PDB file of C-alpha atoms in Angstrom:
ATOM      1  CA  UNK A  11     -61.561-104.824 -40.774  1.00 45.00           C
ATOM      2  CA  UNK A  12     -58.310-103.734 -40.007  1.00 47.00           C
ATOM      3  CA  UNK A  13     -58.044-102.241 -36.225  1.00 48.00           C
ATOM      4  CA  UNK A  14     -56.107 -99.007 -35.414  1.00 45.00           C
ATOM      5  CA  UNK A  15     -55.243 -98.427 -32.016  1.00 44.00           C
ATOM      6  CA  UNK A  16     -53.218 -95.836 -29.890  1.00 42.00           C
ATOM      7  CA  UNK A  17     -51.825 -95.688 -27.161  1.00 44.00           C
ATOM      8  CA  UNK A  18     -49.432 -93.443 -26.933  1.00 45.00           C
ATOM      9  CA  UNK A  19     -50.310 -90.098 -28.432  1.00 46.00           C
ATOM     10  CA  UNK A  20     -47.828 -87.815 -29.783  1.00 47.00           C
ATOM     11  CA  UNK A  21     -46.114 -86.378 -32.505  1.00 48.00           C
ATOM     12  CA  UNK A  22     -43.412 -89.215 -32.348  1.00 47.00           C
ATOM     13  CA  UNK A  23     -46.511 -91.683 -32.370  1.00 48.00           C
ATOM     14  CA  UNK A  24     -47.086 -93.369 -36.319  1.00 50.00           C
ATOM     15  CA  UNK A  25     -49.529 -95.537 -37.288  1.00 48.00           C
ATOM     16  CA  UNK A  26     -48.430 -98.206 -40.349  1.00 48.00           C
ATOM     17  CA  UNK A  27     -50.828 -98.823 -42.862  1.00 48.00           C
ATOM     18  CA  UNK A  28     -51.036-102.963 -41.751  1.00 50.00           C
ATOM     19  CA  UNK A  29     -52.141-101.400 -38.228  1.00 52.00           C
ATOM     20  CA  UNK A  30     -48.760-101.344 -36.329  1.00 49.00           C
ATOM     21  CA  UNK A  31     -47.946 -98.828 -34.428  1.00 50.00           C
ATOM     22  CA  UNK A  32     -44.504 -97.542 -33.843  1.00 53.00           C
ATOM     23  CA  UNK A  33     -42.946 -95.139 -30.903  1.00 50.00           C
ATOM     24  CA  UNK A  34     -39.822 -93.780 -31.002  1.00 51.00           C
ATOM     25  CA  UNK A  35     -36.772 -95.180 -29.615  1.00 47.00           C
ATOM     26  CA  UNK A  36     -35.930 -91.593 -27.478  1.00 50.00           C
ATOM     27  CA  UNK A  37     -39.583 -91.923 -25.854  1.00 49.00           C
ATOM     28  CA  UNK A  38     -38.695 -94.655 -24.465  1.00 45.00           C
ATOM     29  CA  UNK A  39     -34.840 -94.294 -23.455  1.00 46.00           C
ATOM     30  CA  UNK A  40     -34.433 -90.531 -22.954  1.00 47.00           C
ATOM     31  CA  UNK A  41     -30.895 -89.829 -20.769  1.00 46.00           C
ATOM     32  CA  UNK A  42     -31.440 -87.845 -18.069  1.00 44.00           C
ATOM     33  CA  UNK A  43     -28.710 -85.851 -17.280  1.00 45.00           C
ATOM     34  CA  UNK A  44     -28.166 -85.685 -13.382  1.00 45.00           C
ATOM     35  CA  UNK A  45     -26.270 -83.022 -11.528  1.00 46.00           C
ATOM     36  CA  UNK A  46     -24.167 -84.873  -9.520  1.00 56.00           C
ATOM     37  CA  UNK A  47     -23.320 -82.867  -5.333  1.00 59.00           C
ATOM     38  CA  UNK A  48     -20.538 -80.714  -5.479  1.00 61.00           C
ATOM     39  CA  UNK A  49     -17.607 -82.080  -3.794  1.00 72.00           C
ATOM     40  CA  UNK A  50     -17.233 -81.002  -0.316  1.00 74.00           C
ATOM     41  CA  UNK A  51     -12.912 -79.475  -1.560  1.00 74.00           C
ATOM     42  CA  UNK A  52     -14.698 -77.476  -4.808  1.00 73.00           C
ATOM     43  CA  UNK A  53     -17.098 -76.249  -1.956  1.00 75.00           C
ATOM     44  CA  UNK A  54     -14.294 -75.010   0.560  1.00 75.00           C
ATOM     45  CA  UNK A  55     -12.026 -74.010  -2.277  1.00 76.00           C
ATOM     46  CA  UNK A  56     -15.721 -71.305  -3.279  1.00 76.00           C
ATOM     47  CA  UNK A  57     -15.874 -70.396   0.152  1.00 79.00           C
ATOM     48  CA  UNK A  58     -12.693 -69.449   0.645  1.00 77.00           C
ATOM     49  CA  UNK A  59     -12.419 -67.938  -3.175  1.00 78.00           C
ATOM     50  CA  UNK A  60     -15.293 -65.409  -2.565  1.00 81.00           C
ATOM     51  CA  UNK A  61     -14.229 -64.954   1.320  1.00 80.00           C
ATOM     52  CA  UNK A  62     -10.455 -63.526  -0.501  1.00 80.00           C
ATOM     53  CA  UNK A  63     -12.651 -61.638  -2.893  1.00 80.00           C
ATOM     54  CA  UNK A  64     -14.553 -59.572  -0.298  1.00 82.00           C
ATOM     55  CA  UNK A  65     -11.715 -58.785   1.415  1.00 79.00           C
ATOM     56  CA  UNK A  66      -9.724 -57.946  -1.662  1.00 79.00           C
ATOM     57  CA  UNK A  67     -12.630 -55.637  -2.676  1.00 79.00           C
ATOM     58  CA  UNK A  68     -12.539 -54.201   0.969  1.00 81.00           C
ATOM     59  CA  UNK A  69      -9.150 -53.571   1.199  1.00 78.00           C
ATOM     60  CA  UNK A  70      -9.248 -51.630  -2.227  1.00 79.00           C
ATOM     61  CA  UNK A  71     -12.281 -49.222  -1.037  1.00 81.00           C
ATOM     62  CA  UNK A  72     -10.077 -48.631   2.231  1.00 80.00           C
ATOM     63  CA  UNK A  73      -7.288 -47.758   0.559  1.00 79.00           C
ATOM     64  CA  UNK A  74      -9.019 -45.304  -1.855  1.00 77.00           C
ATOM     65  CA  UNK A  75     -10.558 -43.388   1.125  1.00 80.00           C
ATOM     66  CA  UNK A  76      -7.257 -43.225   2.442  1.00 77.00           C
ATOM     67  CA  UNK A  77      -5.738 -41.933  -0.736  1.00 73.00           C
ATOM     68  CA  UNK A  78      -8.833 -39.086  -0.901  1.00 76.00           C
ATOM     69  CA  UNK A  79      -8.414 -38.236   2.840  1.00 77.00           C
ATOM     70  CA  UNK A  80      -4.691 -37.908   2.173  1.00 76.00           C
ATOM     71  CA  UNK A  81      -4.933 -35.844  -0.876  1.00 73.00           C
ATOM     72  CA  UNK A  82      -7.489 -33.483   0.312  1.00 71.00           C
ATOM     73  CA  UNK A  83      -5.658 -32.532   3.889  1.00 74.00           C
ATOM     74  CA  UNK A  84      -2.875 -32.609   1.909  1.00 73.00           C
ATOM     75  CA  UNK A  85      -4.863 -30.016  -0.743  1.00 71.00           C
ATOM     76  CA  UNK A  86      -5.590 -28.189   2.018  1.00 71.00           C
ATOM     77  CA  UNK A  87      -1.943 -27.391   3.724  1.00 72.00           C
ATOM     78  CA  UNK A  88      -1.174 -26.813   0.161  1.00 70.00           C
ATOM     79  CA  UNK A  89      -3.753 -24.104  -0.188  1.00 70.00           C
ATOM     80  CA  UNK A  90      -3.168 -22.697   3.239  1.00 72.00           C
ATOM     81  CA  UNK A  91       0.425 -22.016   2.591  1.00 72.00           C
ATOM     82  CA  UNK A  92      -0.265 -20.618  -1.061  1.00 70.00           C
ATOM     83  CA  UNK A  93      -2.844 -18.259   0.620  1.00 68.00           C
ATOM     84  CA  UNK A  94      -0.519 -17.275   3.225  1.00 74.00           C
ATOM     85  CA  UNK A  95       2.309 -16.613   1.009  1.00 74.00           C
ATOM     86  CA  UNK A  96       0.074 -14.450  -1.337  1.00 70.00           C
ATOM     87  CA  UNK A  97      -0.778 -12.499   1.941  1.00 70.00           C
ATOM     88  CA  UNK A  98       2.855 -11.760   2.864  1.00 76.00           C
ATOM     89  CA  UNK A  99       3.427 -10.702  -0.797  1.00 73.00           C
ATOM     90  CA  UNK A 100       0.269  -8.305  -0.502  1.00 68.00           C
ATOM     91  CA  UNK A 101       1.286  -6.870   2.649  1.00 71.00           C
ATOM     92  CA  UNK A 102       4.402  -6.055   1.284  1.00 75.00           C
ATOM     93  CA  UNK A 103       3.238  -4.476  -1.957  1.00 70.00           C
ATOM     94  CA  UNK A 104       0.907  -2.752   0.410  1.00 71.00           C
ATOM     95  CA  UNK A 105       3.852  -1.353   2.353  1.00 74.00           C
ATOM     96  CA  UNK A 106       5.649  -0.429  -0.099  1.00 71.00           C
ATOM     97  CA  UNK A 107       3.088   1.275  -1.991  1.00 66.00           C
ATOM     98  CA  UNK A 108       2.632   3.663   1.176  1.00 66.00           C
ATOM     99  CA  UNK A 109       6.007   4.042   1.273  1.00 72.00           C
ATOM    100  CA  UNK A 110       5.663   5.581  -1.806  1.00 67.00           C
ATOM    101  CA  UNK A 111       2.798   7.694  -1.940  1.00 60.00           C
ATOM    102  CA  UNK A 112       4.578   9.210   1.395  1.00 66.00           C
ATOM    103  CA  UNK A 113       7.225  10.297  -0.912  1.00 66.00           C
ATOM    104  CA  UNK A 114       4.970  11.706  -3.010  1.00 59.00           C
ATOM    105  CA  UNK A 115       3.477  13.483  -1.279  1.00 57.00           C
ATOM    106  CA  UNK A 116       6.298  15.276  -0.136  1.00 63.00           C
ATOM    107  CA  UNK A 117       7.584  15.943  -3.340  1.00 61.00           C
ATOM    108  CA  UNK A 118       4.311  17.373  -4.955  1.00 55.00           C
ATOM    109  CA  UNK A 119       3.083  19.365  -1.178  1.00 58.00           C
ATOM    110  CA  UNK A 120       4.778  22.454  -1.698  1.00 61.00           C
ATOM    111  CA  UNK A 121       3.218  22.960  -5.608  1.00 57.00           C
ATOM    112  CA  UNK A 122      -0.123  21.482  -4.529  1.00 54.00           C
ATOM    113  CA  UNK A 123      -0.045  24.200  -1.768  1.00 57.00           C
ATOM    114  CA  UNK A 124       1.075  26.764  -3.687  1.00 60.00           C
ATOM    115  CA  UNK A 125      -1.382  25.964  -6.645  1.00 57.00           C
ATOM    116  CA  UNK A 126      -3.992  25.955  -3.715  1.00 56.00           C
ATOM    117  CA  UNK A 127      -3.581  29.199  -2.331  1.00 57.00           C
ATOM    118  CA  UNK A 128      -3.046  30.871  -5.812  1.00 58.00           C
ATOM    119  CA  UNK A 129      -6.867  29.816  -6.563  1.00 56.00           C
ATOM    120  CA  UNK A 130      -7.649  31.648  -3.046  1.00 55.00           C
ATOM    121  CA  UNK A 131      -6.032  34.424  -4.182  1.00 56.00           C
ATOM    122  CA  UNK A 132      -7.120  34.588  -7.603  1.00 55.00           C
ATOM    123  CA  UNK A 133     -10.541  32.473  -8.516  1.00 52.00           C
ATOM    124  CA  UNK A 134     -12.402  33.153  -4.793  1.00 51.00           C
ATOM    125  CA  UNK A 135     -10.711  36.137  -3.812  1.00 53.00           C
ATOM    126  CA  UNK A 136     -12.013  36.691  -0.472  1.00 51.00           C
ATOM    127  CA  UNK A 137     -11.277  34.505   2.615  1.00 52.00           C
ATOM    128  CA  UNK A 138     -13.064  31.159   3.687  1.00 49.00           C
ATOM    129  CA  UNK A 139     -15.606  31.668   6.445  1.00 53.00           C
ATOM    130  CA  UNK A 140     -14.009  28.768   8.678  1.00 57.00           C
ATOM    131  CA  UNK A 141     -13.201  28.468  12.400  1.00 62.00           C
ATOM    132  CA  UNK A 142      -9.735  27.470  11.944  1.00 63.00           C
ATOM    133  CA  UNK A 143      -9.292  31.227   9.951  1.00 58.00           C
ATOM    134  CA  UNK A 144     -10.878  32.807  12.394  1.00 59.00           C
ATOM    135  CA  UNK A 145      -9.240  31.051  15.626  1.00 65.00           C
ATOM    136  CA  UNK A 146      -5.683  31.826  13.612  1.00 63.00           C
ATOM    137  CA  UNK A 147      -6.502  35.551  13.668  1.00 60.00           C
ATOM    138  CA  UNK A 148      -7.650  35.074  17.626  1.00 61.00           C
ATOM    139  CA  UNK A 149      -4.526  33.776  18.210  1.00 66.00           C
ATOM    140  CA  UNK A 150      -1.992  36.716  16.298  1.00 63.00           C
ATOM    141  CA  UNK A 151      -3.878  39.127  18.472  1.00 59.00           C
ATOM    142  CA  UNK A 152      -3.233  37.570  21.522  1.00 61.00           C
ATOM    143  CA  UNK A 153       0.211  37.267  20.495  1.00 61.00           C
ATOM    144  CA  UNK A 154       0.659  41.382  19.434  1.00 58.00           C
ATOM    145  CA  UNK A 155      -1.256  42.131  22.762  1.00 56.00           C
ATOM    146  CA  UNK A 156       1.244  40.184  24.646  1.00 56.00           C
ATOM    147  CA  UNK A 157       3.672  42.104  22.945  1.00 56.00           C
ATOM    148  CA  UNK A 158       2.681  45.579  23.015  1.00 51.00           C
ATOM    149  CA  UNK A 159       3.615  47.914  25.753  1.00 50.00           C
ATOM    150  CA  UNK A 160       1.286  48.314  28.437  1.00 50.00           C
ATOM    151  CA  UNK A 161       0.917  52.101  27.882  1.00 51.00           C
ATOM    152  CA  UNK A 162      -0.096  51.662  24.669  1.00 56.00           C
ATOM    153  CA  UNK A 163      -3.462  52.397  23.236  1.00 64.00           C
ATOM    154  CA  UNK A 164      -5.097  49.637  20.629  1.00 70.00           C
ATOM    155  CA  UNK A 165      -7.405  49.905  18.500  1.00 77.00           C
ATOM    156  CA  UNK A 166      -8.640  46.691  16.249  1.00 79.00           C
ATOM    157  CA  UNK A 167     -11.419  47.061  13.229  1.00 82.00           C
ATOM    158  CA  UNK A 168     -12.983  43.723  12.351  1.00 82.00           C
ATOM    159  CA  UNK A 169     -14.829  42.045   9.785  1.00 84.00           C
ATOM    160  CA  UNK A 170     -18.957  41.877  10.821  1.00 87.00           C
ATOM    161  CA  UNK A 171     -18.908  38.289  11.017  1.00 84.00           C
ATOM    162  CA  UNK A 172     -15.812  38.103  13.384  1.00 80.00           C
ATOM    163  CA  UNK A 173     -16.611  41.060  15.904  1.00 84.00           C
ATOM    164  CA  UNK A 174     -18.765  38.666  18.553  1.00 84.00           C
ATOM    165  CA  UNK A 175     -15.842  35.813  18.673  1.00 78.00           C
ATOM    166  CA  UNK A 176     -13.048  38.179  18.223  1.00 78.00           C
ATOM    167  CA  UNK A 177     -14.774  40.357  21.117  1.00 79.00           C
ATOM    168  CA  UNK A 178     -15.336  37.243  23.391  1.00 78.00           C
ATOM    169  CA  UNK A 179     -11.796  36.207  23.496  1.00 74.00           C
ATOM    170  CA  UNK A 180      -9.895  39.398  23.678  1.00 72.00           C
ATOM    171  CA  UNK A 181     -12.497  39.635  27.343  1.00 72.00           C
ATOM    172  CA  UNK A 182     -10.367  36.907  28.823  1.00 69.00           C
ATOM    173  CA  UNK A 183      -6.598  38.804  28.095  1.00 64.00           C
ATOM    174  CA  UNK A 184      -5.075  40.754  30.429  1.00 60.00           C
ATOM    175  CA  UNK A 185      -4.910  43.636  28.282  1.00 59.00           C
ATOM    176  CA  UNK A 186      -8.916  44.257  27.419  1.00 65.00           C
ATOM    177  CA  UNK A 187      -9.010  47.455  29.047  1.00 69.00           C
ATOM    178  CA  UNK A 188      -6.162  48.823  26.125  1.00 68.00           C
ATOM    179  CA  UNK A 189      -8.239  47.674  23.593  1.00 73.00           C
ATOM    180  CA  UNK A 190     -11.193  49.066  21.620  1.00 79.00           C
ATOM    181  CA  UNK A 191     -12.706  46.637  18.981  1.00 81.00           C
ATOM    182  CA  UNK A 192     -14.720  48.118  16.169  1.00 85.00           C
ATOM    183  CA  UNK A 193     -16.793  46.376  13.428  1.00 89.00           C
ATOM    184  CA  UNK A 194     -15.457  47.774   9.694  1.00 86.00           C
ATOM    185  CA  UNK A 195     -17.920  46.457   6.834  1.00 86.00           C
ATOM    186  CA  UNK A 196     -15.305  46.703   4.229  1.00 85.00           C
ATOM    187  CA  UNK A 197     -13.337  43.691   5.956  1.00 82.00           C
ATOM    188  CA  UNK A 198     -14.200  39.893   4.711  1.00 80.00           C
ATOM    189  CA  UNK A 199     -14.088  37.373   7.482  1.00 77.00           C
ATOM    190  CA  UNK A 200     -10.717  36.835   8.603  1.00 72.00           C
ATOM    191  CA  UNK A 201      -9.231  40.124   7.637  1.00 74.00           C
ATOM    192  CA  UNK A 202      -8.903  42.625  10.788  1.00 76.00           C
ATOM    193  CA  UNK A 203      -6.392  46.053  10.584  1.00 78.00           C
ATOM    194  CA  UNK A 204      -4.722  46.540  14.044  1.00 71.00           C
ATOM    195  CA  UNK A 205      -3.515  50.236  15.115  1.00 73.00           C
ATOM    196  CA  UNK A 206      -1.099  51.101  18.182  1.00 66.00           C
ATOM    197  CA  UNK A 207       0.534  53.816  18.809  1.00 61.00           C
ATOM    198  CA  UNK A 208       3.637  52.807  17.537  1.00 59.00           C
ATOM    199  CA  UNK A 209       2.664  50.996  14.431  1.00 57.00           C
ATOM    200  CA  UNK A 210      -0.758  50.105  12.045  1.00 58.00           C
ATOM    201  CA  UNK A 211      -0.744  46.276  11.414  1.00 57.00           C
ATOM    202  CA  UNK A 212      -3.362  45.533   8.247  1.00 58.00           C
ATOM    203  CA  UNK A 213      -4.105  41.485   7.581  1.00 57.00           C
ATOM    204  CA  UNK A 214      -6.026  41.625   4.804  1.00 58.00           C
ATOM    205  CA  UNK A 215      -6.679  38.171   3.182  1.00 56.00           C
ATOM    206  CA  UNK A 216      -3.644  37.837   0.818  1.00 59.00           C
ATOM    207  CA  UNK A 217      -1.236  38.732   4.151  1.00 62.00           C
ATOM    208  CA  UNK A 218      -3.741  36.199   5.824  1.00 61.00           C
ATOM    209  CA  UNK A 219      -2.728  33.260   3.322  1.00 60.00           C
ATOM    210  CA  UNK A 220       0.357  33.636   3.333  1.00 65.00           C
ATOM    211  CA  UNK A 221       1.018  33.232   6.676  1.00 67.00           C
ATOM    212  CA  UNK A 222      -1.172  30.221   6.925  1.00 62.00           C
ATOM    213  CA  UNK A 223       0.515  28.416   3.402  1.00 62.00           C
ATOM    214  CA  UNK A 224       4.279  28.908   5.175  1.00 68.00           C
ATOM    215  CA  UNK A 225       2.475  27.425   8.210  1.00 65.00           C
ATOM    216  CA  UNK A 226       1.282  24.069   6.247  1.00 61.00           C
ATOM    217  CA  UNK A 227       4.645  24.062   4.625  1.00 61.00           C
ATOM    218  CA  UNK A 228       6.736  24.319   7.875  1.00 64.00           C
ATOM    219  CA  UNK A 229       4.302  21.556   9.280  1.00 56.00           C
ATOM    220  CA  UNK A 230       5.188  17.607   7.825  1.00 51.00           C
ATOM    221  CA  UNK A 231       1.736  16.563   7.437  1.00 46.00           C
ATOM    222  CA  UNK A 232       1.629  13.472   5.247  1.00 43.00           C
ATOM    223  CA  UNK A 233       4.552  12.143   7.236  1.00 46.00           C
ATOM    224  CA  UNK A 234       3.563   8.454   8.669  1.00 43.00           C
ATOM    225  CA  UNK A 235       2.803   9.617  12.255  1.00 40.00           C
TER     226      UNK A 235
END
């Protein structure tokens, strides 16, 4: 009986049919391959190699945040001036825009007056219940009274609305005690008729107007002041 025997077990392991056994030649001899130290130059040559590389990689971030910082303050002077410059050319389109609305307005006052007291006159045709009115009247009685003779005997009809401010202010003149003030319903506010001895003065509210639209015209409202 033949024997079989085996020692080594593997799939390089083959048994003969006469009962020898055969390993393979690599099981026996495999080469090992052995990393060998690396050589104290290659080592400092590394070192040094990625030492350069950091700083390379350093110097290249520092010099783009320099470039950024640069470009932005520089972005901003930029800007700065831009918006300054459009400022100056605003203010002068400004100025000269006023310069010529003020001409424009004196060209068109005396029609837009005009066309102003024409729709008095002919759309509302009775005065405008307004201080200013009334103080104008005030004041073109205190004028005539100045004016009149002191002998002379006055007589003034006002509208109902006027008679208590009319009456209050001709109490301060001098010349109260010449003057008799009546309330006429027929007269709007504003109007008043003034009789003296010599003459009869009637401001009715087209006479009223008039005087006050020569007074806006003679005035230079609308002129820078």
């Amino acid at each position: 009986m033949k024997n079989q025997s085996c020692i080594i077990s593997g799939k390089n392991l083959e048994v003969k049919a006469n009962g020898v056994t055969r390993i393979g030649y690599e099981d026996y001899f495999k080469t090992v391959v052995k990393q060998p130290g690396m050589d104290p130059q290659a080592q400092a040559l590394a070192k040094l190699e990625q030492e350069w590389t950091e700083k390379l990689v350093a110097a290249r971030k520092e010099e783009a945040e320099k470039a950024y910082k640069q470009g932005f303050n520089d972005g901003q002077k930029l800007s700065k001036a831009n918006a300054e410059q459009h400022l100056e050319n605003f203010k002068k389109t400004m100025k000269d825009a006023d310069s010529r609305i003020q001409g424009l307005i004196h060209e068109v006052k005396p029609g837009i007056t005009d066309l102003i007291f024409d729709l008095a006159e002919k759309v509302m045709e009775i005065p405008v219940e307004s201080d200013m009115l009334r103080m104008k009247v005030a004041q073109e009685l205190d004028g005539l009274l100045q004016q009149l003779d002191i002998t002379s005997r006055i007589r003034l009809q006002v509208s109902t609305e006027d008679y208590e401010h009319i009456f209050s202010m001709i109490q301060e003149t001098h010349h109260s005690d010449k003057l008799s003030i009546q309330m006429l319903d027929d007269l709007n506010p504003g109007e008043y008729q003034l009789d003296t001895d010599q003459e009869k003065v009637v401001k009715d509210f087209r006479e009223i107007l008039k005087d006050y639209r020569q007074q806006l015209l003679s005035n230079d409202w609308g002129k820078e002041q």
